[in-house]
């Protein structure tokens, strides 16, 4: 109902509570409760203007035809699976992995229980931010350990093309350059079945400049597609260099955490050929490859 109400306000600019209730086939109180729920998600989204309700900012809906046209224009052969709302595009993709082909994009206008690494929540605004999961099937010998780092390079490139100055934090977070503002998060989840790695690459991007979301989604897929092809053709060496050149914390003092506890401190000196984090500690060089590790500036 939240999506339906927002779509009505998107189409009609301003509507009275009576008009909204009639269109939603609800009573006034139920309609007001939905408006309250929307405003709880993002304060001040729906505002009253005299006796009418209106949106405080324009919404930017995903559109299947538009996405398909844009994909075709870039010669990208992907299936598009759009949802108006879902708990998490990653959860949806994992749940339906048997029905979703290689190179399927799952995206939605409202992800209400987005998931991040370490079970964290990922919050995004309805019809404003981008939340998508892209499914790729890889052969059994594909180095999945590198996939999060490859995705980080792809998103980093994309945002640079969108004129954002951004950097990568190990292994795959994207931050605004030299700041504490995280603008994109990546959650890669894999299922191995019948000798195939089904990878679900979940990406959330904060829509910093009100970018057109259909275009943003297709540009994201183009960047990923290009990068995966580059990796298949040329390997990780050059991409590793690009990752390092864009690293937020390289040569900085960092602390390494596991399950919330600090397990090492030192200088983030490098990443290995398998994407592992390399830290120069007081007692020597240490490598960390576990996905249960997180890194903070010390
Ligand atoms: C992180 O920063 O820890 C990763 C965040 C990943 C968020 C994206 S949004 C699309 C996809 N669906 C999810 O539930 N999570 C990922």
mmCIF file of N, CA and C and ligand atoms in Angstrom, residues 87-91 106 111 113-118 120-122 124 130-133 172-173 182 184-187 189 201-205, ligand 1:
data_model
loop_
_atom_site.group_PDB
_atom_site.id
_atom_site.type_symbol
_atom_site.label_atom_id
_atom_site.label_comp_id
_atom_site.label_asym_id
_atom_site.label_seq_id
_atom_site.Cartn_x
_atom_site.Cartn_y
_atom_site.Cartn_z
ATOM 1 N N UNK A 87 11.721 -7.779 0.693
ATOM 2 C CA UNK A 87 12.548 -7.610 1.894
ATOM 3 C C UNK A 87 13.990 -7.306 1.489
ATOM 4 N N UNK A 88 14.548 -8.161 0.634
ATOM 5 C CA UNK A 88 15.940 -7.978 0.205
ATOM 6 C C UNK A 88 16.072 -8.605 -1.181
ATOM 7 N N UNK A 89 16.657 -7.880 -2.115
ATOM 8 C CA UNK A 89 16.806 -8.449 -3.470
ATOM 9 C C UNK A 89 17.743 -9.661 -3.425
ATOM 10 N N UNK A 90 18.724 -9.650 -2.518
ATOM 11 C CA UNK A 90 19.599 -10.823 -2.390
ATOM 12 C C UNK A 90 18.812 -12.036 -1.895
ATOM 13 N N UNK A 91 17.988 -11.819 -0.854
ATOM 14 C CA UNK A 91 17.205 -12.946 -0.322
ATOM 15 C C UNK A 91 16.274 -13.480 -1.398
ATOM 16 N N UNK A 106 17.811 -8.566 -10.490
ATOM 17 C CA UNK A 106 16.640 -8.430 -9.615
ATOM 18 C C UNK A 106 16.744 -7.054 -8.964
ATOM 19 N N UNK A 111 13.163 -1.729 -0.970
ATOM 20 C CA UNK A 111 13.746 -2.871 -0.260
ATOM 21 C C UNK A 111 13.601 -2.564 1.229
ATOM 22 N N UNK A 113 13.964 -4.618 3.986
ATOM 23 C CA UNK A 113 14.821 -5.270 4.997
ATOM 24 C C UNK A 113 16.147 -5.649 4.348
ATOM 25 N N UNK A 114 16.803 -4.647 3.763
ATOM 26 C CA UNK A 114 18.067 -4.890 3.068
ATOM 27 C C UNK A 114 19.115 -5.430 4.025
ATOM 28 N N UNK A 115 19.944 -6.352 3.515
ATOM 29 C CA UNK A 115 20.963 -6.976 4.363
ATOM 30 C C UNK A 115 22.358 -6.544 3.932
ATOM 31 N N UNK A 116 23.239 -6.369 4.928
ATOM 32 C CA UNK A 116 24.636 -6.056 4.643
ATOM 33 C C UNK A 116 25.524 -7.169 5.155
ATOM 34 N N UNK A 117 26.830 -6.970 5.076
ATOM 35 C CA UNK A 117 27.762 -7.962 5.610
ATOM 36 C C UNK A 117 27.603 -8.032 7.124
ATOM 37 N N UNK A 118 27.956 -9.165 7.689
ATOM 38 C CA UNK A 118 27.880 -9.406 9.142
ATOM 39 C C UNK A 118 26.465 -9.203 9.677
ATOM 40 N N UNK A 120 24.359 -6.953 9.075
ATOM 41 C CA UNK A 120 23.942 -5.558 9.291
ATOM 42 C C UNK A 120 22.740 -5.231 8.411
ATOM 43 N N UNK A 121 22.042 -4.137 8.765
ATOM 44 C CA UNK A 121 20.910 -3.691 7.937
ATOM 45 C C UNK A 121 21.424 -2.745 6.869
ATOM 46 N N UNK A 122 20.753 -2.742 5.733
ATOM 47 C CA UNK A 122 21.074 -1.775 4.676
ATOM 48 C C UNK A 122 19.809 -0.969 4.396
ATOM 49 N N UNK A 124 17.566 1.986 2.530
ATOM 50 C CA UNK A 124 17.509 2.764 1.292
ATOM 51 C C UNK A 124 16.131 3.410 1.150
ATOM 52 N N UNK A 130 19.295 3.015 -5.130
ATOM 53 C CA UNK A 130 19.286 1.826 -5.990
ATOM 54 C C UNK A 130 19.638 0.582 -5.179
ATOM 55 N N UNK A 131 18.826 -0.447 -5.319
ATOM 56 C CA UNK A 131 19.118 -1.731 -4.681
ATOM 57 C C UNK A 131 18.922 -2.817 -5.742
ATOM 58 N N UNK A 132 19.949 -3.575 -5.992
ATOM 59 C CA UNK A 132 19.843 -4.584 -7.056
ATOM 60 C C UNK A 132 20.728 -5.777 -6.748
ATOM 61 N N UNK A 133 20.303 -6.935 -7.239
ATOM 62 C CA UNK A 133 21.128 -8.144 -7.149
ATOM 63 C C UNK A 133 21.248 -8.712 -8.550
ATOM 64 N N UNK A 172 35.087 -4.349 -0.116
ATOM 65 C CA UNK A 172 34.242 -3.898 -1.221
ATOM 66 C C UNK A 172 33.259 -2.776 -0.870
ATOM 67 N N UNK A 173 33.615 -1.959 0.093
ATOM 68 C CA UNK A 173 32.746 -0.807 0.391
ATOM 69 C C UNK A 173 33.221 0.395 -0.413
ATOM 70 N N UNK A 182 29.785 6.429 3.546
ATOM 71 C CA UNK A 182 29.728 5.238 2.680
ATOM 72 C C UNK A 182 28.615 5.450 1.670
ATOM 73 N N UNK A 184 28.159 3.208 -1.156
ATOM 74 C CA UNK A 184 27.702 1.960 -1.770
ATOM 75 C C UNK A 184 28.226 0.774 -0.976
ATOM 76 N N UNK A 185 27.372 -0.247 -0.859
ATOM 77 C CA UNK A 185 27.774 -1.479 -0.180
ATOM 78 C C UNK A 185 27.479 -2.662 -1.093
ATOM 79 N N UNK A 186 28.290 -3.690 -0.936
ATOM 80 C CA UNK A 186 28.164 -4.864 -1.810
ATOM 81 C C UNK A 186 28.105 -6.121 -0.941
ATOM 82 N N UNK A 187 27.155 -6.984 -1.242
ATOM 83 C CA UNK A 187 27.044 -8.249 -0.518
ATOM 84 C C UNK A 187 26.994 -9.374 -1.548
ATOM 85 N N UNK A 189 26.821 -13.272 -2.339
ATOM 86 C CA UNK A 189 26.459 -14.552 -1.708
ATOM 87 C C UNK A 189 26.443 -15.624 -2.804
ATOM 88 N N UNK A 201 25.178 -11.070 -6.675
ATOM 89 C CA UNK A 201 25.941 -9.863 -6.354
ATOM 90 C C UNK A 201 24.948 -8.766 -5.999
ATOM 91 N N UNK A 202 24.843 -8.485 -4.708
ATOM 92 C CA UNK A 202 23.875 -7.481 -4.250
ATOM 93 C C UNK A 202 24.576 -6.147 -4.071
ATOM 94 N N UNK A 203 24.008 -5.118 -4.689
ATOM 95 C CA UNK A 203 24.647 -3.795 -4.620
ATOM 96 C C UNK A 203 23.618 -2.740 -4.231
ATOM 97 N N UNK A 204 23.980 -1.949 -3.238
ATOM 98 C CA UNK A 204 23.139 -0.814 -2.856
ATOM 99 C C UNK A 204 23.914 0.462 -3.131
ATOM 100 N N UNK A 205 23.270 1.418 -3.808
ATOM 101 C CA UNK A 205 23.944 2.697 -4.092
ATOM 102 C C UNK A 205 23.064 3.837 -3.599
HETATM 103 C C1 LIG B 1 27.301 -3.897 3.214
HETATM 104 O O1 LIG B 1 27.638 -2.731 3.140
HETATM 105 O O2 LIG B 1 27.517 -4.552 4.243
HETATM 106 C C2 LIG B 1 26.623 -4.536 2.045
HETATM 107 C C3 LIG B 1 25.308 -3.881 1.703
HETATM 108 C C4 LIG B 1 24.646 -4.527 0.503
HETATM 109 C C5 LIG B 1 23.289 -3.956 0.205
HETATM 110 C C6 LIG B 1 22.695 -4.521 -1.047
HETATM 111 S S1 LIG B 1 21.245 -3.674 -1.534
HETATM 112 C C7 LIG B 1 20.862 -4.911 -2.686
HETATM 113 C C8 LIG B 1 21.201 -6.228 -2.054
HETATM 114 N N1 LIG B 1 20.114 -6.735 -1.254
HETATM 115 C C9 LIG B 1 20.418 -6.782 0.041
HETATM 116 O O3 LIG B 1 19.658 -7.154 0.942
HETATM 117 N N2 LIG B 1 21.676 -6.363 0.235
HETATM 118 C C10 LIG B 1 22.308 -5.997 -1.007
#
